[in-house]
Amino acid sequence: MTSTGIRLHAPAPGWSIDADVVVVGSGVAGLTAALRCEAAGLTTVVVTKALLDDGSTRWAQGGVAAALGEGDTPEQHLDDTLVAGVGLCDEDAVRILVTEGPDAVRRLISTGAHFDTDADGGIELTREGGHHRRRIVHAGGDATGAEISRALVEAARARGVRMIENALVLDLLTDAEGRAAGVTLHVMGEGQHDGVGAVHAPAVVLATGGMGQVFSATTNPAVSTGDGVALALRAGAEVSDLEFVQFHPTVLFLGADAEGQQPLVSEAVRGEGAHLVDAAGVRFMVGQHELAELAPRDIVAKAITRRMQEQDAEHMFLDARHFGADMWEHRFPTILAACRAHGIDPVTEPIPIAPAAHYASGGVRTDARGRTTVPGLYACGEVACTGVHGANRLASNSLLEGLVYAERIVADITERHAADRLHARVPAPVPHPDEPDHPLQTPEARFAIQRIMTEGAGVLRSAESLTRAAEQLQRLHTEAREALAENGKTAEPGVDTWEATNLLCVARVLVEAALRRAETRGCHWREDHADRDDANWRRHIVVRLNPDRSLAVRTTDTADFPPTRPHQPSQEQ
């Protein structure tokens, strides 16, 4: 394994604690991993950036996809997932997801999650885009994520899982052999720990969520700044498929200049029969795909964007007036409240919508047990690239992936822990560097990065737009490096500068991969290469960070992921 030696500029840790496992993130993936680790007798510490339930999980409206309905089968779920992934899913990874998924959902229910039921007490199922059957379990109508988060947080607290809240994880600690040895972190505010510290552990599970804040408009919360992917890159891990950013088709349009987190209008609204229309009331999805409004998300997002271009419009509409007030209030109370808070009443008028950044199908590359290319470092949930999603995530597969692969990670950790105990291995981390050699971006760079990415690497991309974005991002990177080299100065260490630096790191990788993939596939849409090219591009783009902070990029020979063995020198450029 080739370590980069790169770490964020930060004070040396002033305190430390020891554990068997440190889990970074408190969404469905992180808390599932933590609960299973505790149940296996492993000393576990959960580190989370805000409060326990402030991540992306709580915002999930639609639900969890699993073959639980009468007549449905894992094989049918697999077929729908493979179609949505447009030739880049790892079929073995998907088969794991769909076969282990139903029992994982049942275990979630036994943990305390309450899903909506029908009059007979059975689990109520709905349908979303890309699914040929009703297989989405939901809670509180459209508050599934909030209910899952509540159940897992309560279970973790009841089990006494050790938590460190309001903590931004900085870097992976590694031992002299390049194996994970814990993390450094900065705790914001006062408490048992504050300032920069460390959690020493031989197993580190990244469950940090997404990186939607790399774009100006996103459904992701403010904490989704790509911290896990950036940490993994600095640690020498490989990332893959970062060009495949899913833009949710139906996000409440708040104006062309709206920035930050935008209210989501769940795909389940279309699953229950809402129509996409233009200002004249024309249903433009009819005839474009056999599933019309319920086509996979990339197809719907492209159709909306294309219609907006044709009509020189800033948004389209989602029309569900035919639901009536009663259905809106009972099935979609969260969305109804969000719309009304912005002066729109879905009961009496169509909802203005436009696509916005939603989900990263790519991430830190893992195998079927969540292992990355850095020994002892695991990843699950949105931060990971397991091969399940391919070029476009199927609706509501994300929460299921978090459940299934978190459990598989714990199985691997417990086996490894038992073996390590025989050798009494306690990892000794490589010392913290005394001087900064990795410049930090200023807080203002965050907004510059978001504008660059939205203009150059959004729903519509081209060689011209991506090249311009790459040059602008490189300029930010170079200016900070030159300032550090000339006078030894960099931006002051702090949450804003660390986040901006992480955003720049993931933005550079995303743009490089999108520029190289000269085709249109899934949620990667190249205007200058409008067709899918299986002969040249039914394969994955894998990226590492070199010690000089340049990007090492390679393309796999096939659509299959190579093993996550320690990196060996290869033909890269």
PDB file of N, CA, C and O in Angstrom, residues 339-397:
ATOM      1  N   CYS A 339     -43.557  22.607   1.219  1.00  0.00           N
ATOM      2  CA  CYS A 339     -44.089  23.411   0.121  1.00  0.00           C
ATOM      3  C   CYS A 339     -44.847  24.623   0.650  1.00  0.00           C
ATOM      4  O   CYS A 339     -44.642  25.758   0.188  1.00  0.00           O
ATOM      5  N   ARG A 340     -45.709  24.403   1.612  1.00  0.00           N
ATOM      6  CA  ARG A 340     -46.499  25.508   2.160  1.00  0.00           C
ATOM      7  C   ARG A 340     -45.625  26.540   2.852  1.00  0.00           C
ATOM      8  O   ARG A 340     -45.911  27.740   2.833  1.00  0.00           O
ATOM      9  N   ALA A 341     -44.508  26.082   3.443  1.00  0.00           N
ATOM     10  CA  ALA A 341     -43.580  27.022   4.086  1.00  0.00           C
ATOM     11  C   ALA A 341     -42.959  27.965   3.062  1.00  0.00           C
ATOM     12  O   ALA A 341     -42.529  29.073   3.415  1.00  0.00           O
ATOM     13  N   HIS A 342     -42.934  27.538   1.793  1.00  0.00           N
ATOM     14  CA  HIS A 342     -42.389  28.380   0.729  1.00  0.00           C
ATOM     15  C   HIS A 342     -43.479  28.975  -0.160  1.00  0.00           C
ATOM     16  O   HIS A 342     -43.205  29.401  -1.291  1.00  0.00           O
ATOM     17  N   GLY A 343     -44.707  29.000   0.360  1.00  0.00           N
ATOM     18  CA  GLY A 343     -45.797  29.677  -0.332  1.00  0.00           C
ATOM     19  C   GLY A 343     -46.448  28.900  -1.454  1.00  0.00           C
ATOM     20  O   GLY A 343     -47.113  29.488  -2.313  1.00  0.00           O
ATOM     21  N   ILE A 344     -46.274  27.564  -1.466  1.00  0.00           N
ATOM     22  CA  ILE A 344     -46.862  26.724  -2.519  1.00  0.00           C
ATOM     23  C   ILE A 344     -47.787  25.711  -1.863  1.00  0.00           C
ATOM     24  O   ILE A 344     -47.399  25.037  -0.907  1.00  0.00           O
ATOM     25  N   ASP A 345     -48.987  25.566  -2.390  1.00  0.00           N
ATOM     26  CA  ASP A 345     -49.937  24.595  -1.847  1.00  0.00           C
ATOM     27  C   ASP A 345     -50.180  23.501  -2.882  1.00  0.00           C
ATOM     28  O   ASP A 345     -50.926  23.702  -3.848  1.00  0.00           O
ATOM     29  N   PRO A 346     -49.573  22.323  -2.704  1.00  0.00           N
ATOM     30  CA  PRO A 346     -49.710  21.244  -3.690  1.00  0.00           C
ATOM     31  C   PRO A 346     -51.139  20.744  -3.863  1.00  0.00           C
ATOM     32  O   PRO A 346     -51.448  20.094  -4.863  1.00  0.00           O
ATOM     33  N   VAL A 347     -51.987  21.025  -2.885  1.00  0.00           N
ATOM     34  CA  VAL A 347     -53.381  20.588  -2.986  1.00  0.00           C
ATOM     35  C   VAL A 347     -54.099  21.365  -4.080  1.00  0.00           C
ATOM     36  O   VAL A 347     -54.998  20.831  -4.747  1.00  0.00           O
ATOM     37  N   THR A 348     -53.675  22.607  -4.324  1.00  0.00           N
ATOM     38  CA  THR A 348     -54.393  23.465  -5.274  1.00  0.00           C
ATOM     39  C   THR A 348     -53.568  23.923  -6.461  1.00  0.00           C
ATOM     40  O   THR A 348     -54.111  24.511  -7.395  1.00  0.00           O
ATOM     41  N   GLU A 349     -52.247  23.666  -6.444  1.00  0.00           N
ATOM     42  CA  GLU A 349     -51.402  24.132  -7.547  1.00  0.00           C
ATOM     43  C   GLU A 349     -50.242  23.170  -7.785  1.00  0.00           C
ATOM     44  O   GLU A 349     -49.807  22.480  -6.860  1.00  0.00           O
ATOM     45  N   PRO A 350     -49.730  23.112  -9.022  1.00  0.00           N
ATOM     46  CA  PRO A 350     -48.568  22.275  -9.300  1.00  0.00           C
ATOM     47  C   PRO A 350     -47.332  22.810  -8.564  1.00  0.00           C
ATOM     48  O   PRO A 350     -47.228  24.007  -8.295  1.00  0.00           O
ATOM     49  N   ILE A 351     -46.400  21.909  -8.266  1.00  0.00           N
ATOM     50  CA  ILE A 351     -45.197  22.274  -7.526  1.00  0.00           C
ATOM     51  C   ILE A 351     -44.075  22.585  -8.517  1.00  0.00           C
ATOM     52  O   ILE A 351     -43.744  21.752  -9.370  1.00  0.00           O
ATOM     53  N   PRO A 352     -43.452  23.766  -8.435  1.00  0.00           N
ATOM     54  CA  PRO A 352     -42.308  24.045  -9.311  1.00  0.00           C
ATOM     55  C   PRO A 352     -41.109  23.208  -8.878  1.00  0.00           C
ATOM     56  O   PRO A 352     -40.740  23.182  -7.699  1.00  0.00           O
ATOM     57  N   ILE A 353     -40.491  22.510  -9.830  1.00  0.00           N
ATOM     58  CA  ILE A 353     -39.365  21.624  -9.498  1.00  0.00           C
ATOM     59  C   ILE A 353     -38.244  21.782 -10.532  1.00  0.00           C
ATOM     60  O   ILE A 353     -38.472  22.227 -11.657  1.00  0.00           O
ATOM     61  N   ALA A 354     -37.041  21.404 -10.102  1.00  0.00           N
ATOM     62  CA  ALA A 354     -35.883  21.344 -10.997  1.00  0.00           C
ATOM     63  C   ALA A 354     -34.900  20.358 -10.391  1.00  0.00           C
ATOM     64  O   ALA A 354     -34.896  20.133  -9.177  1.00  0.00           O
ATOM     65  N   PRO A 355     -34.041  19.744 -11.201  1.00  0.00           N
ATOM     66  CA  PRO A 355     -33.048  18.808 -10.661  1.00  0.00           C
ATOM     67  C   PRO A 355     -32.016  19.515  -9.777  1.00  0.00           C
ATOM     68  O   PRO A 355     -31.667  20.676 -10.013  1.00  0.00           O
ATOM     69  N   ALA A 356     -31.518  18.808  -8.762  1.00  0.00           N
ATOM     70  CA  ALA A 356     -30.440  19.305  -7.908  1.00  0.00           C
ATOM     71  C   ALA A 356     -29.586  18.120  -7.475  1.00  0.00           C
ATOM     72  O   ALA A 356     -30.061  16.980  -7.422  1.00  0.00           O
ATOM     73  N   ALA A 357     -28.318  18.370  -7.151  1.00  0.00           N
ATOM     74  CA  ALA A 357     -27.403  17.309  -6.743  1.00  0.00           C
ATOM     75  C   ALA A 357     -27.978  16.558  -5.552  1.00  0.00           C
ATOM     76  O   ALA A 357     -28.429  17.162  -4.581  1.00  0.00           O
ATOM     77  N   HIS A 358     -27.917  15.226  -5.620  1.00  0.00           N
ATOM     78  CA  HIS A 358     -28.621  14.430  -4.615  1.00  0.00           C
ATOM     79  C   HIS A 358     -27.774  13.318  -4.017  1.00  0.00           C
ATOM     80  O   HIS A 358     -27.689  13.181  -2.797  1.00  0.00           O
ATOM     81  N   TYR A 359     -27.122  12.507  -4.849  1.00  0.00           N
ATOM     82  CA  TYR A 359     -26.480  11.298  -4.336  1.00  0.00           C
ATOM     83  C   TYR A 359     -25.245  10.949  -5.157  1.00  0.00           C
ATOM     84  O   TYR A 359     -25.268  11.020  -6.382  1.00  0.00           O
ATOM     85  N   ALA A 360     -24.178  10.576  -4.463  1.00  0.00           N
ATOM     86  CA  ALA A 360     -22.948  10.139  -5.128  1.00  0.00           C
ATOM     87  C   ALA A 360     -22.969   8.628  -5.285  1.00  0.00           C
ATOM     88  O   ALA A 360     -22.866   7.898  -4.301  1.00  0.00           O
ATOM     89  N   SER A 361     -23.099   8.161  -6.517  1.00  0.00           N
ATOM     90  CA  SER A 361     -23.097   6.717  -6.754  1.00  0.00           C
ATOM     91  C   SER A 361     -21.705   6.135  -6.552  1.00  0.00           C
ATOM     92  O   SER A 361     -21.553   4.955  -6.239  1.00  0.00           O
ATOM     93  N   GLY A 362     -20.671   6.939  -6.761  1.00  0.00           N
ATOM     94  CA  GLY A 362     -19.303   6.495  -6.541  1.00  0.00           C
ATOM     95  C   GLY A 362     -18.805   6.878  -5.166  1.00  0.00           C
ATOM     96  O   GLY A 362     -19.520   7.493  -4.371  1.00  0.00           O
ATOM     97  N   GLY A 363     -17.551   6.514  -4.881  1.00  0.00           N
ATOM     98  CA  GLY A 363     -16.966   6.824  -3.582  1.00  0.00           C
ATOM     99  C   GLY A 363     -15.710   6.013  -3.349  1.00  0.00           C
ATOM    100  O   GLY A 363     -15.023   5.613  -4.297  1.00  0.00           O
ATOM    101  N   VAL A 364     -15.437   5.734  -2.086  1.00  0.00           N
ATOM    102  CA  VAL A 364     -14.249   4.963  -1.721  1.00  0.00           C
ATOM    103  C   VAL A 364     -14.466   3.508  -2.125  1.00  0.00           C
ATOM    104  O   VAL A 364     -15.436   2.876  -1.697  1.00  0.00           O
ATOM    105  N   ARG A 365     -13.564   2.986  -2.937  1.00  0.00           N
ATOM    106  CA  ARG A 365     -13.761   1.650  -3.510  1.00  0.00           C
ATOM    107  C   ARG A 365     -13.611   0.566  -2.449  1.00  0.00           C
ATOM    108  O   ARG A 365     -12.637   0.549  -1.691  1.00  0.00           O
ATOM    109  N   THR A 366     -14.600  -0.336  -2.396  1.00  0.00           N
ATOM    110  CA  THR A 366     -14.572  -1.431  -1.422  1.00  0.00           C
ATOM    111  C   THR A 366     -14.847  -2.762  -2.108  1.00  0.00           C
ATOM    112  O   THR A 366     -15.302  -2.818  -3.251  1.00  0.00           O
ATOM    113  N   ASP A 367     -14.593  -3.828  -1.341  1.00  0.00           N
ATOM    114  CA  ASP A 367     -14.981  -5.148  -1.809  1.00  0.00           C
ATOM    115  C   ASP A 367     -16.306  -5.534  -1.164  1.00  0.00           C
ATOM    116  O   ASP A 367     -16.997  -4.692  -0.571  1.00  0.00           O
ATOM    117  N   ALA A 368     -16.668  -6.798  -1.272  1.00  0.00           N
ATOM    118  CA  ALA A 368     -17.975  -7.245  -0.777  1.00  0.00           C
ATOM    119  C   ALA A 368     -18.081  -7.243   0.748  1.00  0.00           C
ATOM    120  O   ALA A 368     -19.174  -7.424   1.290  1.00  0.00           O
ATOM    121  N   ARG A 369     -16.974  -7.024   1.443  1.00  0.00           N
ATOM    122  CA  ARG A 369     -17.007  -6.937   2.904  1.00  0.00           C
ATOM    123  C   ARG A 369     -16.657  -5.538   3.383  1.00  0.00           C
ATOM    124  O   ARG A 369     -16.303  -5.336   4.546  1.00  0.00           O
ATOM    125  N   GLY A 370     -16.761  -4.575   2.489  1.00  0.00           N
ATOM    126  CA  GLY A 370     -16.551  -3.187   2.867  1.00  0.00           C
ATOM    127  C   GLY A 370     -15.106  -2.785   3.040  1.00  0.00           C
ATOM    128  O   GLY A 370     -14.813  -1.679   3.511  1.00  0.00           O
ATOM    129  N   ARG A 371     -14.161  -3.643   2.660  1.00  0.00           N
ATOM    130  CA  ARG A 371     -12.745  -3.344   2.832  1.00  0.00           C
ATOM    131  C   ARG A 371     -12.253  -2.438   1.703  1.00  0.00           C
ATOM    132  O   ARG A 371     -12.525  -2.689   0.536  1.00  0.00           O
ATOM    133  N   THR A 372     -11.511  -1.398   2.057  1.00  0.00           N
ATOM    134  CA  THR A 372     -10.924  -0.509   1.067  1.00  0.00           C
ATOM    135  C   THR A 372      -9.538  -1.016   0.710  1.00  0.00           C
ATOM    136  O   THR A 372      -9.097  -2.065   1.167  1.00  0.00           O
ATOM    137  N   THR A 373      -8.800  -0.231  -0.072  1.00  0.00           N
ATOM    138  CA  THR A 373      -7.441  -0.621  -0.436  1.00  0.00           C
ATOM    139  C   THR A 373      -6.431  -0.278   0.655  1.00  0.00           C
ATOM    140  O   THR A 373      -5.234  -0.548   0.491  1.00  0.00           O
ATOM    141  N   VAL A 374      -6.868   0.327   1.760  1.00  0.00           N
ATOM    142  CA  VAL A 374      -6.016   0.566   2.922  1.00  0.00           C
ATOM    143  C   VAL A 374      -6.392  -0.456   3.988  1.00  0.00           C
ATOM    144  O   VAL A 374      -7.543  -0.474   4.454  1.00  0.00           O
ATOM    145  N   PRO A 375      -5.494  -1.329   4.414  1.00  0.00           N
ATOM    146  CA  PRO A 375      -5.829  -2.356   5.416  1.00  0.00           C
ATOM    147  C   PRO A 375      -6.386  -1.732   6.700  1.00  0.00           C
ATOM    148  O   PRO A 375      -5.816  -0.784   7.237  1.00  0.00           O
ATOM    149  N   GLY A 376      -7.518  -2.270   7.150  1.00  0.00           N
ATOM    150  CA  GLY A 376      -8.140  -1.784   8.365  1.00  0.00           C
ATOM    151  C   GLY A 376      -9.103  -0.644   8.169  1.00  0.00           C
ATOM    152  O   GLY A 376      -9.819  -0.251   9.107  1.00  0.00           O
ATOM    153  N   LEU A 377      -9.148  -0.068   6.969  1.00  0.00           N
ATOM    154  CA  LEU A 377     -10.091   1.010   6.666  1.00  0.00           C
ATOM    155  C   LEU A 377     -11.258   0.436   5.876  1.00  0.00           C
ATOM    156  O   LEU A 377     -11.060  -0.183   4.824  1.00  0.00           O
ATOM    157  N   TYR A 378     -12.472   0.650   6.387  1.00  0.00           N
ATOM    158  CA  TYR A 378     -13.695   0.175   5.761  1.00  0.00           C
ATOM    159  C   TYR A 378     -14.555   1.378   5.362  1.00  0.00           C
ATOM    160  O   TYR A 378     -14.391   2.479   5.888  1.00  0.00           O
ATOM    161  N   ALA A 379     -15.497   1.139   4.456  1.00  0.00           N
ATOM    162  CA  ALA A 379     -16.426   2.205   4.067  1.00  0.00           C
ATOM    163  C   ALA A 379     -17.776   1.595   3.727  1.00  0.00           C
ATOM    164  O   ALA A 379     -17.848   0.523   3.119  1.00  0.00           O
ATOM    165  N   CYS A 380     -18.838   2.280   4.139  1.00  0.00           N
ATOM    166  CA  CYS A 380     -20.195   1.829   3.789  1.00  0.00           C
ATOM    167  C   CYS A 380     -21.115   3.029   3.711  1.00  0.00           C
ATOM    168  O   CYS A 380     -20.830   4.103   4.229  1.00  0.00           O
ATOM    169  N   GLY A 381     -22.246   2.831   3.046  1.00  0.00           N
ATOM    170  CA  GLY A 381     -23.174   3.935   2.824  1.00  0.00           C
ATOM    171  C   GLY A 381     -22.739   4.772   1.635  1.00  0.00           C
ATOM    172  O   GLY A 381     -21.991   4.314   0.759  1.00  0.00           O
ATOM    173  N   GLU A 382     -23.170   6.023   1.601  1.00  0.00           N
ATOM    174  CA  GLU A 382     -22.936   6.853   0.426  1.00  0.00           C
ATOM    175  C   GLU A 382     -21.457   7.143   0.180  1.00  0.00           C
ATOM    176  O   GLU A 382     -21.051   7.369  -0.949  1.00  0.00           O
ATOM    177  N   VAL A 383     -20.635   7.133   1.206  1.00  0.00           N
ATOM    178  CA  VAL A 383     -19.212   7.404   1.024  1.00  0.00           C
ATOM    179  C   VAL A 383     -18.514   6.290   0.255  1.00  0.00           C
ATOM    180  O   VAL A 383     -17.449   6.507  -0.319  1.00  0.00           O
ATOM    181  N   ALA A 384     -19.114   5.111   0.205  1.00  0.00           N
ATOM    182  CA  ALA A 384     -18.480   3.942  -0.397  1.00  0.00           C
ATOM    183  C   ALA A 384     -18.908   3.735  -1.838  1.00  0.00           C
ATOM    184  O   ALA A 384     -19.964   4.208  -2.280  1.00  0.00           O
ATOM    185  N   CYS A 385     -18.073   3.010  -2.569  1.00  0.00           N
ATOM    186  CA  CYS A 385     -18.441   2.513  -3.894  1.00  0.00           C
ATOM    187  C   CYS A 385     -18.304   0.996  -3.851  1.00  0.00           C
ATOM    188  O   CYS A 385     -17.215   0.449  -4.042  1.00  0.00           O
ATOM    189  N   THR A 386     -19.415   0.332  -3.573  1.00  0.00           N
ATOM    190  CA  THR A 386     -19.425  -1.126  -3.461  1.00  0.00           C
ATOM    191  C   THR A 386     -19.615  -1.817  -4.799  1.00  0.00           C
ATOM    192  O   THR A 386     -19.420  -3.028  -4.916  1.00  0.00           O
ATOM    193  N   GLY A 387     -20.042  -1.062  -5.809  1.00  0.00           N
ATOM    194  CA  GLY A 387     -20.400  -1.634  -7.099  1.00  0.00           C
ATOM    195  C   GLY A 387     -21.892  -1.863  -7.249  1.00  0.00           C
ATOM    196  O   GLY A 387     -22.368  -2.257  -8.309  1.00  0.00           O
ATOM    197  N   VAL A 388     -22.659  -1.577  -6.198  1.00  0.00           N
ATOM    198  CA  VAL A 388     -24.109  -1.795  -6.237  1.00  0.00           C
ATOM    199  C   VAL A 388     -24.798  -0.842  -7.205  1.00  0.00           C
ATOM    200  O   VAL A 388     -25.701  -1.237  -7.952  1.00  0.00           O
ATOM    201  N   HIS A 389     -24.401   0.421  -7.224  1.00  0.00           N
ATOM    202  CA  HIS A 389     -25.189   1.432  -7.936  1.00  0.00           C
ATOM    203  C   HIS A 389     -24.801   1.628  -9.392  1.00  0.00           C
ATOM    204  O   HIS A 389     -25.603   2.151 -10.175  1.00  0.00           O
ATOM    205  N   GLY A 390     -23.586   1.241  -9.771  1.00  0.00           N
ATOM    206  CA  GLY A 390     -23.185   1.440 -11.153  1.00  0.00           C
ATOM    207  C   GLY A 390     -23.207   2.901 -11.536  1.00  0.00           C
ATOM    208  O   GLY A 390     -22.727   3.762 -10.794  1.00  0.00           O
ATOM    209  N   ALA A 391     -23.782   3.181 -12.700  1.00  0.00           N
ATOM    210  CA  ALA A 391     -23.797   4.553 -13.207  1.00  0.00           C
ATOM    211  C   ALA A 391     -24.993   5.356 -12.728  1.00  0.00           C
ATOM    212  O   ALA A 391     -25.107   6.541 -13.059  1.00  0.00           O
ATOM    213  N   ASN A 392     -25.873   4.729 -11.953  1.00  0.00           N
ATOM    214  CA  ASN A 392     -27.067   5.451 -11.506  1.00  0.00           C
ATOM    215  C   ASN A 392     -27.778   4.627 -10.440  1.00  0.00           C
ATOM    216  O   ASN A 392     -28.209   3.509 -10.699  1.00  0.00           O
ATOM    217  N   ARG A 393     -27.889   5.164  -9.240  1.00  0.00           N
ATOM    218  CA  ARG A 393     -28.531   4.436  -8.140  1.00  0.00           C
ATOM    219  C   ARG A 393     -30.027   4.261  -8.377  1.00  0.00           C
ATOM    220  O   ARG A 393     -30.728   5.216  -8.723  1.00  0.00           O
ATOM    221  N   LEU A 394     -30.508   3.048  -8.158  1.00  0.00           N
ATOM    222  CA  LEU A 394     -31.943   2.798  -8.187  1.00  0.00           C
ATOM    223  C   LEU A 394     -32.569   3.386  -6.926  1.00  0.00           C
ATOM    224  O   LEU A 394     -32.030   3.256  -5.827  1.00  0.00           O
ATOM    225  N   ALA A 395     -33.712   4.012  -7.080  1.00  0.00           N
ATOM    226  CA  ALA A 395     -34.383   4.682  -5.964  1.00  0.00           C
ATOM    227  C   ALA A 395     -34.515   3.771  -4.747  1.00  0.00           C
ATOM    228  O   ALA A 395     -34.885   2.605  -4.857  1.00  0.00           O
ATOM    229  N   SER A 396     -34.186   4.320  -3.579  1.00  0.00           N
ATOM    230  CA  SER A 396     -34.343   3.668  -2.270  1.00  0.00           C
ATOM    231  C   SER A 396     -33.448   2.462  -2.048  1.00  0.00           C
ATOM    232  O   SER A 396     -33.643   1.713  -1.099  1.00  0.00           O
ATOM    233  N   ASN A 397     -32.442   2.285  -2.901  1.00  0.00           N
ATOM    234  CA  ASN A 397     -31.439   1.254  -2.642  1.00  0.00           C
ATOM    235  C   ASN A 397     -30.366   1.733  -1.663  1.00  0.00           C
ATOM    236  O   ASN A 397     -29.598   0.923  -1.147  1.00  0.00           O
TER     237      ASN A 397
END
